[in-house]
Short mmCIF file of C-alpha atoms in Angstrom, two decimals:
data_model
loop_
_atom_site.label_atom_id
_atom_site.label_comp_id
_atom_site.label_asym_id
_atom_site.label_seq_id
_atom_site.Cartn_x
_atom_site.Cartn_y
_atom_site.Cartn_z
CA MET A 11 -0.01 -0.10 -0.11
CA GLN A 12 2.82 2.14 0.89
CA THR A 13 4.50 1.45 -2.45
CA GLU A 14 1.30 2.77 -4.48
CA LYS A 15 0.97 5.99 -2.40
CA LEU A 16 4.47 7.04 -3.36
CA ARG A 17 3.53 6.07 -7.37
CA LYS A 18 0.32 8.23 -7.21
CA ASN A 19 2.11 10.82 -5.61
CA GLY A 20 4.32 11.00 -8.75
CA THR A 21 7.87 11.60 -7.33
CA GLY A 22 8.59 8.57 -5.63
CA GLN A 23 9.01 10.37 -2.12
CA LYS A 24 6.40 11.62 0.50
CA PRO A 25 5.43 14.93 -0.10
CA ALA A 26 5.93 16.28 3.87
CA ARG A 27 10.18 15.73 2.56
CA GLU A 28 10.20 17.56 -0.51
CA ASN A 29 12.12 20.05 1.01
CA LEU A 30 14.66 17.73 2.97
CA PRO A 31 17.19 18.30 0.17
CA VAL A 32 17.56 21.92 0.12
CA GLU A 33 17.49 21.66 4.09
CA GLY A 34 19.91 19.18 4.00
CA ARG A 35 22.48 21.26 1.80
CA LYS A 36 22.03 24.17 4.40
CA LYS A 37 22.89 22.01 7.16
CA LYS A 38 25.88 20.84 5.78
CA LEU A 39 26.76 24.38 4.61
CA ASP A 40 26.30 25.42 8.20
CA VAL A 41 28.70 22.37 9.44
CA ARG A 42 31.18 23.21 6.83
CA LYS A 43 31.30 26.74 7.74
CA MET A 44 32.06 25.71 11.38
CA VAL A 45 34.84 23.20 10.65
CA VAL A 46 36.22 25.95 8.93
CA ILE A 47 36.28 28.22 11.77
CA ALA A 48 37.60 25.76 13.70
CA LEU A 49 40.43 24.99 11.41
CA ALA A 50 41.30 28.87 11.02
CA SER A 51 40.92 28.91 15.08
CA ALA A 52 43.53 26.32 15.35
CA LEU A 53 45.74 28.15 12.51
CA GLY A 54 45.69 31.51 14.22
CA TYR A 55 46.53 29.71 17.33
CA VAL A 56 49.64 28.05 16.05
CA LEU A 57 50.50 31.97 14.36
CA MET A 58 50.72 32.89 17.66
CA LEU A 59 53.08 30.78 18.66
CA LEU A 60 55.29 31.73 16.03
CA GLU A 61 55.76 35.68 17.19
CA MET A 62 58.99 37.22 16.61
CA PRO A 63 60.67 40.10 18.16
CA LEU A 64 61.42 43.13 16.30
CA PRO A 65 64.90 45.23 16.46
CA ILE A 66 62.44 48.29 16.35
CA ALA A 67 60.49 47.46 19.20
CA PRO A 68 60.41 46.44 23.02
CA ALA A 69 60.78 43.01 24.47
CA PHE A 70 57.60 42.81 25.12
CA ILE A 71 55.98 43.70 21.70
CA LYS A 72 56.56 40.50 19.20
CA LEU A 73 55.36 39.89 15.71
CA ASP A 74 52.86 37.32 14.87
CA PHE A 75 50.61 36.96 11.89
CA SER A 76 47.73 35.56 13.96
CA GLU A 77 45.03 37.76 12.44
CA VAL A 78 45.20 36.53 9.01
CA PRO A 79 42.60 33.81 9.51
CA GLY A 80 40.49 36.23 11.23
CA LEU A 81 40.72 38.52 8.70
CA LEU A 82 40.08 35.47 5.54
CA LEU A 83 37.20 34.35 7.19
CA ALA A 84 35.76 37.68 7.50
CA PHE A 85 35.69 38.69 4.26
CA SER A 86 34.80 35.05 3.04
CA TYR A 87 31.63 34.56 5.82
CA GLY A 88 31.49 37.62 7.41
CA PRO A 89 32.43 39.69 10.26
CA LEU A 90 31.23 37.79 12.66
CA ALA A 91 32.84 34.55 11.84
CA GLY A 92 36.24 36.46 12.00
CA VAL A 93 35.29 37.78 15.52
CA ALA A 94 34.69 33.61 16.35
CA VAL A 95 38.10 32.97 15.22
CA GLU A 96 39.54 35.70 17.29
CA LEU A 97 38.03 34.60 20.24
CA PHE A 98 38.92 30.67 20.31
CA LYS A 99 42.62 31.19 19.29
CA ASN A 100 43.06 33.20 22.11
CA LEU A 101 41.05 31.01 23.96
CA LEU A 102 43.18 28.16 23.25
CA HIS A 103 46.51 30.35 23.69
CA LEU A 104 45.53 30.80 27.36
CA PHE A 105 46.90 27.15 28.05
CA ASN A 106 50.56 28.88 26.85
CA THR A 107 50.28 32.43 28.18
CA HIS A 108 52.76 34.07 29.59
CA SER A 109 50.91 37.66 30.57
CA MET A 110 48.34 36.04 33.09
CA GLY A 111 45.57 36.46 29.96
CA VAL A 112 46.58 40.28 29.65
CA GLY A 113 48.31 39.61 25.87
CA GLU A 114 45.12 37.32 25.01
CA LEU A 115 42.58 39.82 26.11
CA SER A 116 44.55 42.96 23.86
CA ASN A 117 45.01 40.52 21.17
CA PHE A 118 41.43 39.99 20.88
CA ILE A 119 40.30 43.29 21.48
CA LEU A 120 42.67 44.47 18.57
CA GLY A 121 42.17 41.38 16.27
CA CYS A 122 38.08 42.37 16.57
CA ALA A 123 39.28 45.93 15.53
CA LEU A 124 40.38 44.62 12.13
CA VAL A 125 38.20 42.00 11.43
CA ILE A 126 35.15 43.88 12.13
CA PRO A 127 35.09 47.28 9.97
CA ALA A 128 37.13 45.25 7.33
CA GLY A 129 34.75 42.51 6.87
CA LEU A 130 31.53 45.02 7.00
CA ILE A 131 33.18 47.04 4.18
CA TYR A 132 33.91 43.96 2.19
CA LYS A 133 30.40 42.40 2.65
CA ARG A 134 28.22 45.17 1.07
CA HIS A 135 30.15 45.37 -1.89
CA LYS A 136 32.86 42.37 -2.89
CA THR A 137 35.11 44.09 -5.21
CA LYS A 138 38.85 44.58 -4.95
CA LYS A 139 38.41 48.51 -4.29
CA THR A 140 36.25 47.54 -1.12
CA ALA A 141 38.76 45.10 -0.21
CA VAL A 142 41.52 47.46 0.04
CA LEU A 143 39.50 50.08 1.74
CA GLY A 144 38.33 46.98 4.35
CA THR A 145 41.51 46.36 5.36
CA LEU A 146 42.85 50.17 5.41
CA ALA A 147 39.86 50.91 7.73
CA GLY A 148 40.55 47.78 9.59
CA THR A 149 44.27 48.70 9.65
CA LEU A 150 43.34 52.37 11.05
CA CYS A 151 40.59 50.95 13.90
CA PHE A 152 43.63 48.23 14.67
CA ALA A 153 45.78 51.03 15.46
CA ILE A 154 43.46 53.56 17.00
CA PHE A 155 41.56 50.89 18.87
CA GLY A 156 45.31 49.95 20.23
CA ILE A 157 46.15 53.07 21.76
CA PHE A 158 42.89 53.58 23.96
CA SER A 159 42.88 49.57 24.83
CA ASN A 160 46.21 49.90 25.71
CA MET A 161 46.29 53.13 27.87
CA PHE A 162 43.06 52.24 29.72
CA LEU A 163 42.89 48.56 29.76
CA VAL A 164 45.77 46.65 28.97
CA PHE A 165 48.42 48.18 30.64
CA PRO A 166 46.66 49.39 34.08
CA PHE A 167 45.58 45.52 34.27
CA TYR A 168 48.91 44.28 33.62
CA THR A 169 51.07 46.04 35.86
CA GLN A 170 48.39 45.57 38.75
CA VAL A 171 48.69 41.58 38.46
CA SER A 172 52.35 41.38 37.06
CA GLY A 173 53.80 43.24 39.69
CA ILE A 174 55.98 45.59 36.75
CA SER A 175 55.94 49.56 37.05
CA MET A 176 55.20 51.49 34.16
CA GLU A 177 58.44 53.11 34.80
CA THR A 178 60.07 49.55 33.76
CA ILE A 179 58.15 49.49 30.84
CA ILE A 180 59.04 53.05 29.92
CA GLY A 181 62.56 51.62 30.53
CA MET A 182 62.01 48.81 28.01
CA CYS A 183 61.20 50.72 25.52
CA GLN A 184 63.86 53.40 25.66
CA ALA A 185 66.43 50.66 25.47
CA VAL A 186 65.10 50.41 21.86
CA LEU A 187 63.58 53.63 21.36
CA PRO A 188 65.67 56.70 23.49
CA TYR A 189 63.18 59.17 22.82
CA VAL A 190 60.35 57.54 24.45
CA ASP A 191 60.63 58.51 27.97
CA CYS A 192 57.14 59.14 29.38
CA GLU A 193 53.75 56.81 29.28
CA TRP A 194 51.63 58.61 26.37
CA LYS A 195 54.75 58.27 24.20
CA VAL A 196 54.74 54.50 24.90
CA PHE A 197 51.45 54.44 22.94
CA LEU A 198 51.79 56.52 20.35
CA LEU A 199 55.45 56.21 19.58
CA SER A 200 56.10 52.69 20.36
CA VAL A 201 52.68 50.75 20.33
CA THR A 202 51.06 52.87 17.36
CA PRO A 203 53.69 52.43 14.73
CA PHE A 204 54.13 48.74 15.38
CA ASN A 205 50.07 48.27 15.12
CA LEU A 206 49.76 49.90 11.99
CA LEU A 207 52.89 47.94 10.80
CA LYS A 208 51.35 44.63 11.62
CA GLY A 209 47.83 45.66 10.29
CA SER A 210 49.71 46.70 6.96
CA LEU A 211 51.52 43.57 6.92
CA VAL A 212 48.14 41.22 7.60
CA SER A 213 46.04 43.17 4.81
CA ILE A 214 48.86 42.84 2.28
CA ILE A 215 49.05 39.12 2.77
CA ILE A 216 45.37 38.92 2.60
CA LEU A 217 45.24 41.03 -0.55
CA LEU A 218 47.79 38.66 -2.34
CA THR A 219 45.82 35.47 -1.05
CA TYR A 220 42.15 36.00 -0.69
CA LYS A 221 41.46 35.54 -4.72
CA GLY A 222 42.93 32.16 -4.60
CA VAL A 223 41.61 30.84 -1.32
CA SER A 224 38.13 32.07 -1.64
CA PRO A 225 36.88 29.43 -3.68
CA ILE A 226 38.26 27.00 -1.40
CA LEU A 227 36.49 27.98 1.60
CA LYS A 228 33.33 28.28 -0.66
CA ARG A 229 33.60 25.42 -2.41
CA PRO A 230 30.12 23.21 -2.43
CA GLN A 231 30.38 19.95 -1.12
CA GLY A 232 28.44 17.05 -3.23
#
């Protein structure tokens, strides 16, 4: 009897299940996106471990490219995906922290400052021009947020929990930048140029690689 009903329907399937293929594809895309976010977060964590000192920066400032996966996914899936990568990579890095979580907090704040504006601008109209504008806006926000977050949150919190005074930090900056002799110069003349450099390098990497990587991230699965 069941077979006859299906034949009369003319499709060989129950009417209530007609939308399952579409729903199935959507679920598969959602699962794929979650897997990509997880992999990008793991890559971001690894890149955080591959930090390197710069001869023009004090010892507590090191360069890494861990924002690349977050910015890549902000372009591919939207700014929230980029924020998710920034969050998860820093949660993973808490197991290796040497700053009692202060470095991870700073990295998350500045990572979001980079990926959110860049992702929002690129999402509105996906062209090479908006990609450039998005990364420029993200880099500027990265540097500006770095001033205020370090001045009012990160450095005050770090000096409290670590017992390292601001005078010691100024001395570390003076070892490579003699003209940095007060607190505001630490933020404007030491941290800010570094953040502009890092944001620019991350942006250049994305602009050079996104076109080639994007089809892989968005490739439909059969």
